[in-house]
mmCIF file of C-alpha atoms in Angstrom:
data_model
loop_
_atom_site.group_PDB
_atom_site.id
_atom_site.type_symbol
_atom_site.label_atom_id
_atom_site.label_comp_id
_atom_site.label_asym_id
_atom_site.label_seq_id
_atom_site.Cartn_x
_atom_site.Cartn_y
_atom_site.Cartn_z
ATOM 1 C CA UNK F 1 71.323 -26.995 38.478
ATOM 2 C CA UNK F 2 67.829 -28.059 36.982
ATOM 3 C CA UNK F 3 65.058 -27.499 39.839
ATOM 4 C CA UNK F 4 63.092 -30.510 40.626
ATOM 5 C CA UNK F 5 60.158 -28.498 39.485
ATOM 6 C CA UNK F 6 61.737 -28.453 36.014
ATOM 7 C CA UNK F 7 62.515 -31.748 36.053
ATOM 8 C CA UNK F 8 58.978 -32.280 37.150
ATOM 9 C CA UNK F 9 57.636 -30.735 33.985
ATOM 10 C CA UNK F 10 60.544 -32.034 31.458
ATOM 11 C CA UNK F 11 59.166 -35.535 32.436
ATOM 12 C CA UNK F 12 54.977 -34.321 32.049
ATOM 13 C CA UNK F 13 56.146 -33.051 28.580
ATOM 14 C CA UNK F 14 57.701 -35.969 27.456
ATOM 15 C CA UNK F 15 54.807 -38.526 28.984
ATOM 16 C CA UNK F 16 52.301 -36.408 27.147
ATOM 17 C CA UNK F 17 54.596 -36.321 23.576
ATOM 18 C CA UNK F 18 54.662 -40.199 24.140
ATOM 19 C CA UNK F 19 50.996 -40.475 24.720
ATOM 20 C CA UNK F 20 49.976 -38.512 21.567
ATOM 21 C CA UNK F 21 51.972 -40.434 19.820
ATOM 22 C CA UNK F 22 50.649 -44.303 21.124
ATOM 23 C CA UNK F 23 47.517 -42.582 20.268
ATOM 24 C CA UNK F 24 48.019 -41.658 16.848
ATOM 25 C CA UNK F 25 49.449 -45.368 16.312
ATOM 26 C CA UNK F 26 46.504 -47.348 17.983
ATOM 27 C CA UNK F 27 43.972 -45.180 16.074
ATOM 28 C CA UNK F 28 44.794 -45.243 12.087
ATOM 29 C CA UNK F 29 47.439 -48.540 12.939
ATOM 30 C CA UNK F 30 50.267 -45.930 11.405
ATOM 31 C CA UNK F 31 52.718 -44.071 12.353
ATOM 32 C CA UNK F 32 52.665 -40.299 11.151
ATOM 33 C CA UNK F 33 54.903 -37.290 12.213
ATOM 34 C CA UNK F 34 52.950 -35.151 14.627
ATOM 35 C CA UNK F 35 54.566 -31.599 13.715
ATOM 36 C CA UNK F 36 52.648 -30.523 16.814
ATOM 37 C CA UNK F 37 54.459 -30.327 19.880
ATOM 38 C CA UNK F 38 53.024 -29.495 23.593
ATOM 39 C CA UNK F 39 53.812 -26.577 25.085
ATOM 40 C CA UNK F 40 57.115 -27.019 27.235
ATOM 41 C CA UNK F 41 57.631 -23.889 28.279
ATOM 42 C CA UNK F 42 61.243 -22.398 30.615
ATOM 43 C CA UNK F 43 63.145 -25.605 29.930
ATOM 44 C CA UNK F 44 63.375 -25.160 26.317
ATOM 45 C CA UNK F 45 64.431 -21.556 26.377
ATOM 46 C CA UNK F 46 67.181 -22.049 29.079
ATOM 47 C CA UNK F 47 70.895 -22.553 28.682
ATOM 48 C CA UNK F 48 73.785 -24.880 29.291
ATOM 49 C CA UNK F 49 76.475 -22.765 31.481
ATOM 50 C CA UNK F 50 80.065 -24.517 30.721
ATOM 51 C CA UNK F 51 83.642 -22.829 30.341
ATOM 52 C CA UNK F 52 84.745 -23.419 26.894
ATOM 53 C CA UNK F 53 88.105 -24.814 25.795
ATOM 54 C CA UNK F 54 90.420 -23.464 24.235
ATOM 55 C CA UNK F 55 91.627 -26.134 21.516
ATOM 56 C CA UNK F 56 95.983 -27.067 21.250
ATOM 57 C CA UNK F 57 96.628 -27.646 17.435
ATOM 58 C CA UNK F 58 99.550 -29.234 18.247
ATOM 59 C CA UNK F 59 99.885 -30.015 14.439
ATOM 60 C CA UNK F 60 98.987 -27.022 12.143
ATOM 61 C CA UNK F 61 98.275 -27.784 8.400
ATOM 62 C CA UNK F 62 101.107 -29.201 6.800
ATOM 63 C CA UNK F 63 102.086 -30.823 3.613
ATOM 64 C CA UNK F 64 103.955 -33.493 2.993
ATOM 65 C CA UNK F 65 104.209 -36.899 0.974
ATOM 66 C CA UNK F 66 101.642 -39.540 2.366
ATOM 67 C CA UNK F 67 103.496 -42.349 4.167
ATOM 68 C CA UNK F 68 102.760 -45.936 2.340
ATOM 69 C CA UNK F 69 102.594 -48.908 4.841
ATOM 70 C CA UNK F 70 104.332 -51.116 1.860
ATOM 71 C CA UNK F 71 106.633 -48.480 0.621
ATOM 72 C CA UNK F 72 109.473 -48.532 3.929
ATOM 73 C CA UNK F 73 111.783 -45.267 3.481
ATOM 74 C CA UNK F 74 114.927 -47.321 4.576
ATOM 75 C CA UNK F 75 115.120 -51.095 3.302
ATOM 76 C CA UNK F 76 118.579 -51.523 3.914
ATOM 77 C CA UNK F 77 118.965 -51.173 7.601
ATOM 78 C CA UNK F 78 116.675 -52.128 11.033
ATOM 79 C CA UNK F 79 114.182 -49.356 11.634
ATOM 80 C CA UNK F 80 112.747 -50.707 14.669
ATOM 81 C CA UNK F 81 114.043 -53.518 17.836
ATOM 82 C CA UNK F 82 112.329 -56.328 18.793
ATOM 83 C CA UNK F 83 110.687 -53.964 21.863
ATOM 84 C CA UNK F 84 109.536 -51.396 19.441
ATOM 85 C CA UNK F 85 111.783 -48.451 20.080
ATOM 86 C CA UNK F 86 112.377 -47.028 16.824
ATOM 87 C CA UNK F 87 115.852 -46.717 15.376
ATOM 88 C CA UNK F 88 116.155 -43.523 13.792
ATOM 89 C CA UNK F 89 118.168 -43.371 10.470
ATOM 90 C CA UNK F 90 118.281 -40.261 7.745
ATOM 91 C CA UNK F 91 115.171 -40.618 5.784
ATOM 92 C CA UNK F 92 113.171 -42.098 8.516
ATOM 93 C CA UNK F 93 111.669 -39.294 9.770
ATOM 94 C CA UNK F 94 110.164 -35.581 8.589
ATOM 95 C CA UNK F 95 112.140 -32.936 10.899
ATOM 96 C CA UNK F 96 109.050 -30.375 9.410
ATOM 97 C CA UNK F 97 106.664 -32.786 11.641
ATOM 98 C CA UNK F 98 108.343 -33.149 14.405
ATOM 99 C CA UNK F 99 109.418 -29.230 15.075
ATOM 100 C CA UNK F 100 105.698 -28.823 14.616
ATOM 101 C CA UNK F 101 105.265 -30.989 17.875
ATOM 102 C CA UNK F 102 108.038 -30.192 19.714
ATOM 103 C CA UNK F 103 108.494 -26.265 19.244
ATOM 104 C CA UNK F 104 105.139 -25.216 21.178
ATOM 105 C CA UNK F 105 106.095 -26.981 23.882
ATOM 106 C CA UNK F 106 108.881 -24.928 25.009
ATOM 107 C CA UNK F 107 111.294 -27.067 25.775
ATOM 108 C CA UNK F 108 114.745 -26.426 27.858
ATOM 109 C CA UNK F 109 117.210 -29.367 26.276
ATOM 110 C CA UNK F 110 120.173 -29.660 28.329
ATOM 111 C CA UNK F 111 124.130 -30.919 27.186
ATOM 112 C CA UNK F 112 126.762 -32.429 29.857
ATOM 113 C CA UNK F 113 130.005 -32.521 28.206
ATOM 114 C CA UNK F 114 133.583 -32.747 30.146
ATOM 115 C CA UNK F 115 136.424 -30.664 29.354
ATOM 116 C CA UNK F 116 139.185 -32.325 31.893
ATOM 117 C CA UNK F 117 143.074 -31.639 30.932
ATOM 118 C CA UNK F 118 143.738 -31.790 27.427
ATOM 119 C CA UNK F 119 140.566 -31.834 26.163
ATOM 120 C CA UNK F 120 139.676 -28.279 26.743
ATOM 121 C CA UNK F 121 141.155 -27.993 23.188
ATOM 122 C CA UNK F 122 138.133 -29.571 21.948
ATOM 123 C CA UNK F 123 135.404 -27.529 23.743
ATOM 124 C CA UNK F 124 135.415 -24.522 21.012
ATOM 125 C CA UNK F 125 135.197 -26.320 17.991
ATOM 126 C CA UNK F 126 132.322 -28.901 19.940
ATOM 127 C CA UNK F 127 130.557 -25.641 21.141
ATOM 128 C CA UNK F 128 130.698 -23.564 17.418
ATOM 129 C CA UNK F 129 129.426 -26.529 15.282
ATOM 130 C CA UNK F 130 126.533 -27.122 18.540
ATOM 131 C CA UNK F 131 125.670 -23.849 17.669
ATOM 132 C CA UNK F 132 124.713 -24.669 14.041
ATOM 133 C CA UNK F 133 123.387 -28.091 14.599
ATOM 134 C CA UNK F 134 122.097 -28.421 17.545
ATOM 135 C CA UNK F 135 118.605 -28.806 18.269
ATOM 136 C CA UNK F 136 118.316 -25.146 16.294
ATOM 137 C CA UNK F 137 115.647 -23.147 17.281
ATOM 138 C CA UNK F 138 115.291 -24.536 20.829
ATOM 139 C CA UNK F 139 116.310 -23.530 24.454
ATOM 140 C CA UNK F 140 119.692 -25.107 24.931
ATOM 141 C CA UNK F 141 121.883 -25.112 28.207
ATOM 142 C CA UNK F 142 125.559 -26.077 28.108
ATOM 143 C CA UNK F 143 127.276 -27.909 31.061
ATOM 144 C CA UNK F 144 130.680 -28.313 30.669
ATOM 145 C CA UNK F 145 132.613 -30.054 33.871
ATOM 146 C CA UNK F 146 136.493 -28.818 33.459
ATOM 147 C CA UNK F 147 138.942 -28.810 35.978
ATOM 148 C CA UNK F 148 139.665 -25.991 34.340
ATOM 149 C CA UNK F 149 137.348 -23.196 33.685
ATOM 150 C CA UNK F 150 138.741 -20.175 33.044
ATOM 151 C CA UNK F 151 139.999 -22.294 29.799
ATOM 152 C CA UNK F 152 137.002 -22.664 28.742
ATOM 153 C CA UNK F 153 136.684 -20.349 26.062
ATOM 154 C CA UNK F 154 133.943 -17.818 25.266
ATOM 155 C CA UNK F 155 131.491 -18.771 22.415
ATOM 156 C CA UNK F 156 128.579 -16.327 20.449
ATOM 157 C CA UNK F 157 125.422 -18.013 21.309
ATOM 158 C CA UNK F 158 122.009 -17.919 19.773
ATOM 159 C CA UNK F 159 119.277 -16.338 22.119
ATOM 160 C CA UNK F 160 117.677 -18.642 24.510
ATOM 161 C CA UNK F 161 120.969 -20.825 24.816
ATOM 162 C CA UNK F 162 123.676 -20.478 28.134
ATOM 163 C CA UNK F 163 126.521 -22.094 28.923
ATOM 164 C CA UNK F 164 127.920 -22.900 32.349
ATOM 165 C CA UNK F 165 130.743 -24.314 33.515
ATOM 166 C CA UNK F 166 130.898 -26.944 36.221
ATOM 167 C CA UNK F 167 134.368 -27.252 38.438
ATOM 168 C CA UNK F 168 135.728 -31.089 39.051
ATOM 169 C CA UNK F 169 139.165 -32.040 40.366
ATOM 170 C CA UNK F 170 141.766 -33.392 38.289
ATOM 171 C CA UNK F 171 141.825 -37.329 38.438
ATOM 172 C CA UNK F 172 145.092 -39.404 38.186
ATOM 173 C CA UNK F 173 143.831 -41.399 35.205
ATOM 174 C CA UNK F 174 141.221 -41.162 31.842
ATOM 175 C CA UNK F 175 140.213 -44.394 33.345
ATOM 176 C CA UNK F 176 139.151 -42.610 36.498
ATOM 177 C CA UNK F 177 137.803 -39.324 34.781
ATOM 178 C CA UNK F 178 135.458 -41.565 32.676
ATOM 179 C CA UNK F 179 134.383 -43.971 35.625
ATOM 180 C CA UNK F 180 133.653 -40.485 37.753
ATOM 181 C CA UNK F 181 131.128 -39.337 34.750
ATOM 182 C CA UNK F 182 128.075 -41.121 35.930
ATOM 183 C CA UNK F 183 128.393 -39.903 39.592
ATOM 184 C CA UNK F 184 128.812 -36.055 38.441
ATOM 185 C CA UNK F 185 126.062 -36.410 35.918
ATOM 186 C CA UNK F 186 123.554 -37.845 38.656
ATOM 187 C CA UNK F 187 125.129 -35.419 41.310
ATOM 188 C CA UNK F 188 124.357 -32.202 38.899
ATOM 189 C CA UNK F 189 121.151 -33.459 37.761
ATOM 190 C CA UNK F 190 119.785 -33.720 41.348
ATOM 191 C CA UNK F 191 120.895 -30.022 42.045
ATOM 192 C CA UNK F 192 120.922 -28.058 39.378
ATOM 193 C CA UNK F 193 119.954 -29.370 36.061
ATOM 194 C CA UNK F 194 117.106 -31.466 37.406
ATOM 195 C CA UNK F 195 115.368 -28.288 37.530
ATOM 196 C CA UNK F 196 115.906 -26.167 34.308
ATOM 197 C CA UNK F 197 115.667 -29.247 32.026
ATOM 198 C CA UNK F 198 113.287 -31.265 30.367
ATOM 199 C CA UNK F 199 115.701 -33.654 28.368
ATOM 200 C CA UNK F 200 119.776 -33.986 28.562
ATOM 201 C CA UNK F 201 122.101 -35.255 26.014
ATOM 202 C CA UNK F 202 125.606 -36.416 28.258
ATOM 203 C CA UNK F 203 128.022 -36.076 24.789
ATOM 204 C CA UNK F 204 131.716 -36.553 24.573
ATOM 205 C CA UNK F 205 133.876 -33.089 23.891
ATOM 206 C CA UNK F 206 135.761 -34.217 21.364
ATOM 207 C CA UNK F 207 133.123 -34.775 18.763
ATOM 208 C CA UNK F 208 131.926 -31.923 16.161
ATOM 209 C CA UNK F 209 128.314 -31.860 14.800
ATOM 210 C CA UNK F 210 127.912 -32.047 11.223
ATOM 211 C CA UNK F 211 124.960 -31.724 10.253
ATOM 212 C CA UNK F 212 121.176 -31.192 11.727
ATOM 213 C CA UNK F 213 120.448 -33.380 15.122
ATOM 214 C CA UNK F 214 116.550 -32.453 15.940
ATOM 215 C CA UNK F 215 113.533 -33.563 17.660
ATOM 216 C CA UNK F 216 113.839 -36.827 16.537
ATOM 217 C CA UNK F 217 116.052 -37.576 18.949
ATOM 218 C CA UNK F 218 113.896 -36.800 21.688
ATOM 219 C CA UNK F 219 112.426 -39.987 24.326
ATOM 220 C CA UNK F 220 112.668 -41.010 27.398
ATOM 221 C CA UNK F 221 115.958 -43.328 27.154
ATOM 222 C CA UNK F 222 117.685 -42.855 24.302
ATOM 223 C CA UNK F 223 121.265 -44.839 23.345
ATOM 224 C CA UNK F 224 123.727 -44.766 20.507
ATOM 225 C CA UNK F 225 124.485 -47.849 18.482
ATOM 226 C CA UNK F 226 127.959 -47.543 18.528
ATOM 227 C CA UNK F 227 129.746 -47.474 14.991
ATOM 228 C CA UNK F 228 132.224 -49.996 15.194
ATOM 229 C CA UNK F 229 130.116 -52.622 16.070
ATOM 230 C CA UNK F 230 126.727 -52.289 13.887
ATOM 231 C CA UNK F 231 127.477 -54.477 11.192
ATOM 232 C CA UNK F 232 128.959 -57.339 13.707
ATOM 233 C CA UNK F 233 127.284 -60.182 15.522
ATOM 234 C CA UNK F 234 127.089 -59.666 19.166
ATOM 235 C CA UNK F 235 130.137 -62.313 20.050
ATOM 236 C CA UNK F 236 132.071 -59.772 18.835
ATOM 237 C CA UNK F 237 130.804 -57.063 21.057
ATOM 238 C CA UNK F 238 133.621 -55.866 23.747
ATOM 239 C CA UNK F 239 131.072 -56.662 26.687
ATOM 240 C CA UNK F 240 132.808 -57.347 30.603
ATOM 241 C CA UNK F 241 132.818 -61.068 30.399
ATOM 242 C CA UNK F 242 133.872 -61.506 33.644
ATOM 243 C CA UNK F 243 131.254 -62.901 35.993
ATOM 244 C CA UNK F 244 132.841 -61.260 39.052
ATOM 245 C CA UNK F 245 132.439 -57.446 37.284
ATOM 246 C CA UNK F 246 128.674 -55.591 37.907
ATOM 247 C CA UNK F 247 129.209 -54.942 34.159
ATOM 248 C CA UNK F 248 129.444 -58.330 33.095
ATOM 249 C CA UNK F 249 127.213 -60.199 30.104
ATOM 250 C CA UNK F 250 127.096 -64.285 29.391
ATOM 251 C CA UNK F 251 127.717 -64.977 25.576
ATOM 252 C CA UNK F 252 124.982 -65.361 23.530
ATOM 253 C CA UNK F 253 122.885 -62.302 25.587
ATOM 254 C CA UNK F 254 122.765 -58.424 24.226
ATOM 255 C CA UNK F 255 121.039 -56.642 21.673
ATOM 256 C CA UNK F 256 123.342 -54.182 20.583
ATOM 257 C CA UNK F 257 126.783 -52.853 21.465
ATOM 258 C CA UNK F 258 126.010 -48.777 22.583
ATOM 259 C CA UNK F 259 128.276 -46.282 22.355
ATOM 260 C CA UNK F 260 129.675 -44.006 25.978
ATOM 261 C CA UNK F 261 129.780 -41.037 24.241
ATOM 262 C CA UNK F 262 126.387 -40.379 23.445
ATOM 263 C CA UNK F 263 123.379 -41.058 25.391
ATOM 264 C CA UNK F 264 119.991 -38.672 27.030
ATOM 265 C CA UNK F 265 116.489 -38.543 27.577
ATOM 266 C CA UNK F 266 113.895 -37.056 29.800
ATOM 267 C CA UNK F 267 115.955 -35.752 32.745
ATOM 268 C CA UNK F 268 114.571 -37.829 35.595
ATOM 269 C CA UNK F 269 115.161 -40.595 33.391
ATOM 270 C CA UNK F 270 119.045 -39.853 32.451
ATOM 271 C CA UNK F 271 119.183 -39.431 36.316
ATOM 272 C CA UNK F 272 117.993 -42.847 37.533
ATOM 273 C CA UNK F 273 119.957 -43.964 34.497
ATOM 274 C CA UNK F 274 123.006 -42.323 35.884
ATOM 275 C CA UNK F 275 122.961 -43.448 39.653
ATOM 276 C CA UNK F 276 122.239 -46.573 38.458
ATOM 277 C CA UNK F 277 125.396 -46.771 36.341
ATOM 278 C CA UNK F 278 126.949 -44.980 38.956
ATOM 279 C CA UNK F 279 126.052 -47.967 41.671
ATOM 280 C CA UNK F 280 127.013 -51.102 39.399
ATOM 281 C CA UNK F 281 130.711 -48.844 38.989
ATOM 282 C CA UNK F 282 131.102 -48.475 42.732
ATOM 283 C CA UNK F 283 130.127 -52.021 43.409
ATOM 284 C CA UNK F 284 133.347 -53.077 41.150
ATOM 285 C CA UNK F 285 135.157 -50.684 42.874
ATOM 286 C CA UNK F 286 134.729 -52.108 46.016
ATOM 287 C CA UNK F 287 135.378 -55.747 44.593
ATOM 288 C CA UNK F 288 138.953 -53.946 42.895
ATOM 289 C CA UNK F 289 137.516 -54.357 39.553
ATOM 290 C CA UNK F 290 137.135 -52.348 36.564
ATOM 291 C CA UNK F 291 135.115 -52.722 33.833
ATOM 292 C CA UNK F 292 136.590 -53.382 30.311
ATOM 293 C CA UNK F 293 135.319 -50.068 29.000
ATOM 294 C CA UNK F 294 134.698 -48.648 32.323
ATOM 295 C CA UNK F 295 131.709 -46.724 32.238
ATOM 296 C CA UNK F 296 130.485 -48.320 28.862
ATOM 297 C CA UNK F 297 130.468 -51.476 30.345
ATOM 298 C CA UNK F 298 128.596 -50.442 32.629
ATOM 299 C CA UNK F 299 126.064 -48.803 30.137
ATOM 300 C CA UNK F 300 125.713 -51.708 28.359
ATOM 301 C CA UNK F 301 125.465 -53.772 31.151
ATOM 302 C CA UNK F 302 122.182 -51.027 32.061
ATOM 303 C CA UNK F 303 120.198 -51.243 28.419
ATOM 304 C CA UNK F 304 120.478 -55.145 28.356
ATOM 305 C CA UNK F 305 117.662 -55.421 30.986
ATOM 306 C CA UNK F 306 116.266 -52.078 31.136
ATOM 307 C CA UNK F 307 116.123 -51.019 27.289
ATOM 308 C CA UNK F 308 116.142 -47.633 25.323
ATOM 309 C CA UNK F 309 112.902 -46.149 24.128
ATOM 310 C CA UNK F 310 114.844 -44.758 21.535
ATOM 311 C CA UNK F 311 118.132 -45.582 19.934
ATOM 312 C CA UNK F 312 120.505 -43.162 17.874
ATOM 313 C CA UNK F 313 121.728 -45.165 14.697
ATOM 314 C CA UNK F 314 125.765 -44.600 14.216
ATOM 315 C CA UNK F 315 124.846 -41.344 11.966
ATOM 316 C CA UNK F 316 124.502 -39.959 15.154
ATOM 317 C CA UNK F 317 128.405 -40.884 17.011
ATOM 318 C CA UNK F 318 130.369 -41.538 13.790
ATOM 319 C CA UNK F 319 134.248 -42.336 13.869
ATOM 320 C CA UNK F 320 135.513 -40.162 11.227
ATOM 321 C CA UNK F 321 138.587 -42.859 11.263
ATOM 322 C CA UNK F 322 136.570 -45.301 9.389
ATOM 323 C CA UNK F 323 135.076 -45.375 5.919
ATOM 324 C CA UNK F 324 131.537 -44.288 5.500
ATOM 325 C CA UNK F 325 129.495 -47.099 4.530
ATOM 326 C CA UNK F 326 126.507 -46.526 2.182
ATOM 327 C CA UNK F 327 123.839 -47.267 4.987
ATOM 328 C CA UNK F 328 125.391 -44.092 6.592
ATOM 329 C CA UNK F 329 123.860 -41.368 4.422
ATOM 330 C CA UNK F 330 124.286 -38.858 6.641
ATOM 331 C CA UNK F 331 126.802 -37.858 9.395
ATOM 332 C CA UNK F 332 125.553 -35.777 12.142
ATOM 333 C CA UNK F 333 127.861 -36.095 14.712
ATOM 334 C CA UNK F 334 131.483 -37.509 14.834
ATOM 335 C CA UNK F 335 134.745 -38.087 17.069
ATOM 336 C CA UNK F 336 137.178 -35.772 16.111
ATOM 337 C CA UNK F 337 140.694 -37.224 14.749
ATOM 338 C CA UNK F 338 143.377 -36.872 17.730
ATOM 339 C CA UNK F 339 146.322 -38.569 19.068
ATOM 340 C CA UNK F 340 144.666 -40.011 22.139
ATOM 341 C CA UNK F 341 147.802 -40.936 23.616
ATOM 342 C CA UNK F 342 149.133 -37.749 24.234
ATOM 343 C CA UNK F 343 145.441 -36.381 24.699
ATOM 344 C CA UNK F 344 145.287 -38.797 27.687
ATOM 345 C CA UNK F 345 148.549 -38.279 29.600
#
C-alpha cells in the first residue's frame, strides 16, 4: 500500500510538472517539451508487488488450411439447426484442433452400454473396435449393465481405460429391458459415474466402431439423427401420436427424428436428461401405456422442447442394412447385422 505521505508527494510532483508547463505556454504562447523533470524522489524507484500468471496455451501453434466464410466444407447436407447447435458431418471439423483443446484438459469420458441375454455376444467385438476408435488417446471408462457378468468377456485395454461391469436382473421382455435403460442410467450416474466422469456416451452393444469418433463429439446434450429418417419429412417420423402417451407429438411439430442408441454429454446433463426420460416412461406406465418406441419415444418426446447442443449426423449410428448414400462419407459407428428375433427371445 502507497503511504499517504507518498501520495502526498506523487500529487506535489505532478502540480509542479503541470505548473512548469502552463508557464512555458503563457510565456513564448508555445508549447515546447520540457526534458526537465522535478525531482520525485522514492515513488519512482519503488515497485509493483503482484503474483504473476502463469499463461494456458490451450492452442499451441498449429497449421492448417485457413477456413473461408464463402467456401462451406459440406454443401450438400445441414451443418447447423435453426438453434445453432452444430451438426457435425466428416469434413466439418479438424480432429488436429480439437485434440489440441480437449487433451490438456484431462478428461475421464465415460460409456453405458447393456449386455442383457443374448446380447453378451456383442460386447467383445463392441469393446475391441472401442478400443481402436474410441475417443483414442483419452481416459475412457466402460459400464456395461449384464445380467450376466461373468460372460462378459475380458478385453486388452489401452492405459488409462477400465471396464466395469454393472449387475441388473433379467426382464421378461426387450420392451421392458429398453424402457428400464433410463432409470439405470440416472440410478448409476447419481452413485457412481457421476463422480469419475466428465462426459458419458449411453451406446447400444450391438454396434461396432469403424472408424475415428473424437472430440468433436463432445457438448453438453448431444443426440443422433437417426439414419432411417434423415432424408424424410417429419410426417414420416415414427413419433407416439397418441395424446394420452407422455411421449406423444401433434403432426406438423419436431425437428428431427433421433436415434435410442446413441446419445451423451456432460454427465450432470445426461443425468437430468435421464430422470427426465425416466419420469415421462413411468408416467405411461402408470396410465398402462407404452410408448411406440419405448424409450425413443420418450427421447424424442425430451429434445422437441429441450434441444441438443450438439447433434451426431447418421455417420455416427449407421444401419449397415441400408445402402450408403453419398452424403455419408464416412461411417464411424454402425448396428451390427443380426437376427433380432432370435436375439430378442
Amino acid at each position: 500500500m502507497i503511504s499517504r505521505k507518498l501520495l502526498l508527494i506523487s500529487l506535489f510532483c505532478l502540480g509542479a510538472v503541470a505548473a512548469v508547463a502552463i508557464w512555458a505556454r503563457a510565456g513564448s504562447g508555445k508549447v515546447h517539451y520540457l526534458p526537465y523533470y522535478l525531482p520525485c524522489p522514492e515513488i519512482f524507484s519503488m515497485k509493483l508487488q503482484y503474483t504473476e500468471e502463469k499463461l494456458i496455451q490451450l492452442f499451441p501453434q498449429l497449421f492448417y488450411q485457413q477456413p473461408r466464410v464463402l467456401v462451406p466444407k459440406r454443401q450438400d447436407v445441414l451443418t447447423v439447426t435453426p438453434w445453432l447447435a452444430p451438426i457435425v458431418w466428416e469434413g466439418t471439423f479438424d480432429p488436429e484442433i480439437l485434440d489440441s483443446a480437449y487433451r490438456p484438459l484431462n478428461l475421464t469420458i465415460g460409456v453405458t452400454a447393456f449386455a442383457i441375454g443374448k446380447y453378451t455376444r456383442f460386447v467383445r467385438r463392441f469393446l475391441e473396435s472401442a478400443e481402436q476408435h474410441f475417443m483414442r488417446g483419452y481416459q475412457v471408462n466402460y459400464y456395461i449393465f449384464t445380467d450376466s457378468p461373468e460372460s462378459v468377456p475380458p478385453v486388452q485395454l489401452q492405459p488409462g481405460r477400465s471396464l466395469a461391469t454393472v449387475p441388473m436382473a433379467k426382464f421378461s421382455s426387450w420392451q421392458e429391458i429398453s424402457m428400464r435403460r433410463m432409470e439405470a442410467i440416472s440410478r448409476h450416474v447419481a452413485q457412481v459415474s457421476g463422480r469419475e466422469v466428465q462426459y458419458l456416451f449411453c451406446l447400444d452393444i450391438d454396434m461396432v466402431f469403424h472408424n475415428p469418433w473424437g472430440p468433436e463429439t463432445l457438448g453438453d446434450m448431444v443426440a443422433a439423427i437417426h439414419p432411417g429418417y434423415f432424408t424424410v419429412p417429419r410426417e414420416q417420423f415414427p413419433y407416439e401420436r397418441r395424446s394420452s402417451s407422455a411421449a406423444f407429438i401433434p403432426e406438423g411439430e419436431g425437428d428431427f427424428y433421433y436415434g435410442g442408441a446413441v446419445f451423451g454429454g456432460l454427465v450432470n446433463k445426461v443425468y437430468e436428461f435421464t430422470k427426465s426420460c425416466h419420469m415421462t416412461i413411468l408416467a405411461d406406465k402408470a396410465n398402462r401405456i407404452m410408448a411406440a418406441w419405448q424409450e425413443e419415444s420418450h427421447l424424442n418426446r425430451h429434445f422437441l422442447t429441450h434441444k441438443p447442443s450438439k447433434l451426431l449426423s447418421p455417420e455416427y449410428i449407421w444401419d449397415d442394412r441400408k445402402p450408403k448414400p453419398p452424403e455419408i462419407r464416412l461411417i464411424r459407428f454402425s448396428t451390427v447385422d443380426k437376427d433380432y428375433k432370435e436375439v430378442r427371445n
